[in-house]
Coordinates of C-alpha atoms in Angstrom, one line a residue:
M1 CA 117.8 94.9 110.3
I2 CA 114.9 92.9 109.1
K3 CA 113.8 90.2 111.6
E4 CA 113.5 86.6 110.4
Y5 CA 111.5 84.1 112.4
Y6 CA 112.3 80.4 112.2
S7 CA 110.6 79.5 115.5
E8 CA 106.8 79.3 115.5
E9 CA 106.6 80.0 119.2
E10 CA 108.8 83.1 118.9
F11 CA 106.9 84.4 115.8
L12 CA 103.5 84.1 117.5
H13 CA 104.8 85.7 120.7
E14 CA 106.3 88.7 118.9
M15 CA 103.2 89.2 116.7
K16 CA 100.9 89.3 119.7
L17 CA 103.1 92.0 121.2
A18 CA 103.3 93.9 117.9
T19 CA 99.5 94.1 117.7
L20 CA 99.5 96.0 121.0
K21 CA 101.8 98.7 119.6
Y22 CA 101.3 98.9 115.9
E23 CA 98.9 98.6 113.0
M24 CA 99.9 95.3 111.4
Y25 CA 99.8 94.5 107.7
I26 CA 100.8 91.6 105.5
A27 CA 102.7 92.7 102.4
G28 CA 101.4 90.9 99.4
A29 CA 97.8 89.9 98.8
G30 CA 98.7 86.8 96.8
S31 CA 98.7 83.1 97.6
Y32 CA 101.4 83.3 100.3
G33 CA 100.0 86.4 101.9
K34 CA 96.6 84.7 102.1
L35 CA 98.2 81.7 103.8
I36 CA 99.9 83.9 106.4
G37 CA 96.6 85.7 106.9
E38 CA 94.8 82.4 107.4
Y39 CA 97.5 81.4 109.9
L40 CA 97.1 84.6 111.9
I41 CA 93.4 84.3 112.0
R42 CA 93.6 80.6 113.1
E43 CA 96.0 81.7 115.9
E44 CA 93.6 84.6 116.9
I45 CA 96.2 87.3 116.2
P46 CA 94.5 90.4 114.9
F47 CA 95.9 92.3 111.9
N48 CA 94.7 95.3 110.0
G49 CA 94.9 94.1 106.4
F50 CA 97.1 93.6 103.4
L51 CA 99.3 95.7 101.2
D52 CA 99.5 95.1 97.5
K53 CA 100.6 97.0 94.4
N54 CA 97.6 95.7 92.5
E55 CA 94.8 98.3 93.3
D56 CA 92.1 96.1 91.8
I57 CA 92.1 93.9 94.9
E58 CA 89.9 95.5 97.6
Q59 CA 89.5 92.7 100.2
L60 CA 91.1 89.4 101.2
L61 CA 89.9 87.2 104.0
G62 CA 87.5 90.0 105.0
K63 CA 90.4 92.4 105.5
R64 CA 91.0 95.6 103.5
V65 CA 93.8 95.6 100.9
I66 CA 95.5 99.0 100.4
S67 CA 98.2 100.1 98.0
Y68 CA 101.7 101.0 99.2
R69 CA 101.2 104.6 98.3
K70 CA 98.2 104.9 100.6
L71 CA 99.9 103.4 103.6
N72 CA 100.5 105.6 106.6
K73 CA 104.1 104.5 107.3
E74 CA 104.0 105.7 110.9
N75 CA 103.3 103.2 113.6
V76 CA 103.0 100.2 111.3
Y77 CA 104.6 96.7 111.4
I78 CA 104.7 94.7 108.1
I79 CA 104.8 90.9 107.7
I80 CA 106.5 90.1 104.4
S81 CA 105.0 87.3 102.3
S82 CA 107.7 84.7 101.7
N83 CA 107.3 84.1 98.0
S84 CA 109.4 84.7 94.9
L85 CA 108.6 88.4 95.1
M86 CA 109.9 88.9 98.6
I87 CA 112.7 91.2 97.5
D88 CA 110.3 93.3 95.5
L89 CA 108.0 93.7 98.5
I90 CA 110.8 94.9 100.7
Q91 CA 112.1 97.4 98.1
E92 CA 108.6 98.7 97.6
L93 CA 108.3 99.4 101.3
L94 CA 111.7 101.0 101.6
E95 CA 110.9 103.3 98.7
I96 CA 107.9 104.8 100.7
G97 CA 109.9 105.2 103.8
V98 CA 109.2 102.1 105.9
T99 CA 112.4 100.9 107.6
L100 CA 113.7 97.4 107.9
N101 CA 113.1 97.5 111.6
Q102 CA 109.3 97.8 110.8
M103 CA 109.3 94.5 108.8
C104 CA 109.7 90.8 109.5
I105 CA 109.8 87.6 107.5
P106 CA 108.2 84.5 108.9
K107 CA 110.0 81.3 107.9
V108 CA 108.1 78.9 110.1
K109 CA 106.5 76.0 108.3
S110 CA 103.2 75.8 110.2
Y111 CA 101.4 78.5 108.3
M112 CA 102.1 76.9 105.0
L113 CA 101.8 73.2 105.9
M114 CA 98.1 73.2 106.1
N115 CA 96.3 69.8 105.7
L116 CA 95.3 68.9 102.2
P117 CA 91.7 67.9 101.6
S118 CA 91.5 64.1 101.6
I119 CA 90.6 64.1 97.9
H120 CA 94.0 65.6 96.9
M121 CA 96.0 63.7 99.6
N122 CA 94.6 60.3 98.4
R123 CA 95.2 61.2 94.7
L124 CA 98.8 62.2 95.5
L125 CA 99.5 59.1 97.5
S126 CA 98.3 56.9 94.6
F127 CA 101.4 58.2 92.6
R128 CA 104.0 57.6 95.4
R129 CA 106.7 55.3 93.9
K130 CA 104.3 54.2 91.2
Y131 CA 107.0 54.5 88.5
H132 CA 109.9 53.0 90.6
N133 CA 113.1 52.6 88.6
K134 CA 111.5 54.0 85.4
R135 CA 112.7 57.0 83.5
C136 CA 111.0 60.2 82.4
F137 CA 111.5 63.4 80.5
I138 CA 110.8 66.8 82.0
V139 CA 109.9 69.2 79.1
G140 CA 110.5 72.9 79.4
N141 CA 109.2 75.5 77.1
G142 CA 112.4 77.2 76.0
P143 CA 113.1 78.3 72.4
S144 CA 115.4 75.3 71.9
L145 CA 112.4 72.9 72.2
S146 CA 111.3 71.6 68.8
I147 CA 108.3 69.6 67.5
K148 CA 110.8 67.1 66.0
D149 CA 112.2 66.4 69.5
L150 CA 108.7 66.1 71.0
D151 CA 107.9 63.5 68.4
R152 CA 111.1 61.6 69.3
I153 CA 110.0 61.2 72.9
K154 CA 106.4 60.1 72.1
G155 CA 105.8 56.9 74.1
E156 CA 108.2 58.0 76.9
Y157 CA 106.9 59.1 80.3
S158 CA 107.0 62.8 80.3
F159 CA 106.1 66.0 82.2
G160 CA 104.9 69.2 80.5
C161 CA 104.0 72.6 81.9
N162 CA 102.3 75.9 81.4
A163 CA 101.5 76.7 77.8
I164 CA 102.9 73.5 76.4
F165 CA 99.4 72.8 75.0
G166 CA 100.4 75.3 72.2
T167 CA 102.3 72.5 70.6
F168 CA 99.5 69.9 70.5
S169 CA 98.2 70.9 67.1
H170 CA 101.6 70.0 65.6
T171 CA 102.5 66.8 67.4
Q172 CA 100.9 63.6 68.6
W173 CA 103.1 63.8 71.7
R174 CA 101.2 64.4 74.9
P175 CA 102.7 64.7 78.5
N176 CA 101.6 62.1 81.0
F177 CA 101.8 64.7 83.7
Y178 CA 101.0 68.4 83.3
C179 CA 102.1 71.0 85.9
T180 CA 101.5 74.7 86.4
L181 CA 102.2 77.1 89.3
D182 CA 101.6 80.3 87.3
S183 CA 98.4 82.2 88.3
M184 CA 98.5 83.9 84.9
I185 CA 98.4 80.5 83.1
I186 CA 95.7 79.2 85.4
S187 CA 93.5 82.2 84.8
H188 CA 94.2 81.9 81.0
L189 CA 93.2 78.2 81.1
Y190 CA 89.9 78.7 82.9
D191 CA 88.9 82.2 81.8
G192 CA 90.6 82.9 78.5
L193 CA 90.4 79.4 77.1
H194 CA 87.3 78.2 79.0
G195 CA 89.0 75.0 79.9
K196 CA 89.3 73.8 76.3
A197 CA 93.1 73.4 76.6
L198 CA 92.6 70.9 79.4
D199 CA 90.9 68.4 77.2
W200 CA 93.6 65.8 77.0
Q201 CA 94.3 62.6 78.9
C202 CA 97.0 63.2 81.5
S203 CA 97.3 63.8 85.3
K204 CA 97.3 67.5 86.1
F205 CA 99.1 69.0 89.1
S206 CA 99.1 72.5 90.7
L207 CA 99.1 74.2 94.1
I208 CA 96.0 74.4 96.3
N209 CA 96.6 78.1 97.1
E210 CA 96.7 79.0 93.4
M211 CA 93.8 76.8 92.3
S212 CA 91.3 77.6 95.0
N213 CA 89.2 79.9 92.9
Y214 CA 89.2 77.7 89.8
D215 CA 89.3 74.0 90.3
K216 CA 85.7 73.3 91.1
D217 CA 85.6 69.9 89.4
H218 CA 88.9 68.7 90.8
E219 CA 90.6 68.5 87.4
F220 CA 93.9 69.1 89.1
I221 CA 95.7 67.2 91.9
L222 CA 96.7 69.9 94.3
C223 CA 99.8 70.2 96.5
N224 CA 100.8 72.5 99.4
A225 CA 103.5 74.9 98.5
V226 CA 106.3 75.9 100.9
D227 CA 108.7 78.7 100.1
D228 CA 111.8 79.9 101.9
I229 CA 111.7 77.2 104.7
E230 CA 114.8 76.2 106.6
S231 CA 117.5 75.0 104.3
I232 CA 121.0 73.4 104.5
D233 CA 124.1 74.9 102.9
Q234 CA 122.1 77.9 101.7
L235 CA 120.1 75.7 99.3
P236 CA 116.3 75.3 99.1
V237 CA 114.7 72.2 100.5
F238 CA 114.0 69.5 97.9
S239 CA 110.8 67.7 99.0
S240 CA 110.4 64.0 98.6
E241 CA 107.1 64.2 100.4
C242 CA 104.8 65.8 97.8
D243 CA 101.7 64.5 99.6
R244 CA 102.7 66.9 102.5
Y245 CA 104.3 69.8 100.6
I246 CA 106.5 70.8 97.7
C247 CA 109.0 73.6 97.7
T248 CA 109.0 76.5 95.2
V249 CA 112.0 78.4 93.8
G250 CA 110.4 80.5 91.1
T251 CA 110.2 77.8 88.3
V252 CA 107.7 75.0 87.6
T253 CA 110.6 72.8 86.6
Y254 CA 111.5 72.4 90.3
F255 CA 108.0 71.3 91.0
M256 CA 108.2 68.7 88.2
L257 CA 111.5 67.4 89.5
Q258 CA 110.1 66.9 93.0
L259 CA 107.0 65.1 91.6
A260 CA 109.2 62.9 89.4
V261 CA 111.3 61.8 92.4
Y262 CA 108.2 61.3 94.5
M263 CA 106.7 59.1 91.8
G264 CA 109.8 56.9 91.8
F265 CA 111.5 57.8 88.5
R266 CA 115.3 57.0 88.8
E267 CA 116.4 58.6 85.5
I268 CA 115.2 62.1 84.7
I269 CA 116.0 63.8 81.4
L270 CA 115.6 67.5 80.9
L271 CA 114.5 68.8 77.5
G272 CA 113.8 72.5 76.5
I273 CA 115.3 73.8 79.8
D274 CA 117.2 76.7 78.3
F275 CA 117.7 78.6 81.5
N276 CA 117.9 81.8 79.5
F277 CA 115.4 84.6 80.0
A278 CA 114.6 87.9 78.4
V279 CA 114.5 89.5 81.9
E280 CA 116.7 88.1 84.7
K281 CA 116.1 89.1 88.3
H282 CA 119.0 88.5 90.7
A283 CA 119.2 88.0 94.5
D284 CA 120.7 91.5 95.0
G285 CA 117.7 93.0 93.2
S286 CA 119.5 93.8 90.0
I287 CA 117.8 93.2 86.7
K288 CA 119.5 92.1 83.5
K289 CA 117.7 92.1 80.1
N290 CA 118.8 89.8 77.3
D291 CA 117.9 89.8 73.6
V292 CA 116.3 86.3 73.7
K293 CA 112.8 84.8 73.7
N294 CA 111.4 83.1 76.7
H295 CA 109.5 80.3 74.8
M296 CA 109.4 78.5 71.6
D297 CA 107.1 80.2 69.0
L298 CA 104.1 77.9 69.3
I299 CA 104.1 78.1 73.1
E300 CA 104.5 81.9 72.9
E301 CA 101.5 82.1 70.6
A302 CA 99.4 80.0 73.2
M303 CA 100.2 82.5 76.0
P304 CA 97.8 85.3 76.9
T305 CA 98.0 88.2 74.4
K306 CA 99.4 91.6 75.4
E307 CA 95.8 92.9 75.3
S308 CA 94.5 90.4 77.8
N309 CA 93.6 91.7 81.3
I310 CA 95.6 89.1 83.1
L311 CA 98.8 90.0 81.3
K312 CA 98.2 93.7 81.6
K313 CA 97.9 93.3 85.4
K314 CA 101.1 91.3 85.6
I315 CA 103.0 93.9 83.6
N316 CA 101.5 96.6 85.7
V317 CA 102.6 94.9 88.9
L318 CA 106.0 93.6 87.8
G319 CA 106.9 96.0 85.1
Y320 CA 107.3 93.0 82.6
D321 CA 105.4 89.9 81.8
C322 CA 107.9 87.2 82.4
V323 CA 111.0 87.2 84.6
G324 CA 113.5 84.5 85.6
Y325 CA 114.5 84.6 89.2
I326 CA 117.9 83.4 88.1
D327 CA 119.8 82.9 91.4
K328 CA 116.9 81.3 93.2
Q329 CA 116.2 78.9 90.4
Y330 CA 119.9 78.0 90.1
A331 CA 120.0 77.2 93.8
G332 CA 117.0 75.0 93.3
Y333 CA 118.7 73.0 90.5
K334 CA 121.7 72.6 92.8
A335 CA 119.5 71.3 95.6
A336 CA 117.8 68.8 93.1
K337 CA 121.2 67.5 92.0
K338 CA 122.4 67.2 95.6
Y339 CA 119.3 65.2 96.5
A340 CA 119.5 63.0 93.4
D341 CA 123.2 62.2 93.9
A342 CA 122.5 61.2 97.5
H343 CA 119.7 58.9 96.5
G344 CA 121.0 57.2 93.4
I345 CA 118.8 59.2 91.0
K346 CA 120.2 60.3 87.6
I347 CA 119.3 63.8 86.3
I348 CA 120.8 64.7 82.9
N349 CA 120.2 67.7 80.6
A350 CA 119.4 66.9 76.9
S351 CA 118.2 70.5 76.1
R352 CA 119.6 71.5 72.7
K353 CA 120.7 74.9 73.9
T354 CA 121.0 75.6 77.6
K355 CA 122.9 77.8 80.1
L356 CA 122.1 75.4 82.9
D357 CA 125.4 73.7 83.9
V358 CA 124.3 71.9 87.1
F359 CA 123.5 68.6 85.4
E360 CA 125.5 66.5 82.9
K361 CA 124.8 67.7 79.4
V362 CA 124.0 65.0 76.8
N363 CA 122.7 64.8 73.2
L364 CA 119.1 63.8 73.1
E365 CA 119.9 61.0 70.5
S366 CA 122.1 59.3 73.1
C367 CA 119.1 58.9 75.3
L368 CA 116.8 57.3 72.8

């Protein structure tokens, strides 16, 4: 049985013992793996390196990164990165013969709740309750989103995300707040588009562990990300303390919902949140493929092309370029509704076509 640690004291004690017996690796050389590595280094717990499917990564934090197929599975102990790919990491290890008894999942907050640099902390605090009792739109990128509807909400407070900039040549609407958590989008913005897509007036938000290699001029206000921390009723945590951390569930919409509440909005209207994906990944590891598009056409055209290196790498690692972690996202939406209902916040869904049934569904025209 795989061991889960909720107590920091127990986790540190067991890892110190493990280093005396085993070679210890962190599975996943991404953002959460890096945070766990930084945490172990800070606590002076030695480990041998990282495991990752992407063989282009050779080192992280001065430690070697090796592929799963090169791992000597004897006498090893593996720390699983707690991110949206946790199930994938575990399955990858099981396929090469590592047993569940050789793995653990740290669910302690301390390794992720690192102090934000003051520049980001102060910028976040300036938004706290700034829009108290106002309303906003949270715009998703689903195929049901239309330019006509974006024109309708021009002048409203709104959040946009990821490749929403693909619509800008067809509408005067611009989001007041832009969010992205997707490392592929971040790389595309800075490397593929050379920052040109960022030339519009809005506040931009992302995660400090995703932006560390890019945001040299502080274009983005950065948050700490926490994934898989202790929850109640099997639901993810909904953070109202975005200056300390936000919680991730595999969709940027959850990030935008937490920010909207933090900023004081009391009515939140969803638009273009179709909750319908070409590839759905479920909690039991099963994958369902649907004959649908993930994004509206203009947004799809603004994404990296199939020939781009960043998309090739993502397809090589995941097997597909875009996947909806459907059960985890659904649980996040339920957590958002539970928090909103308890705090007198109204969240409604005005998406033209949507499979999301957590929030009250309304016609957009009734909101305008």
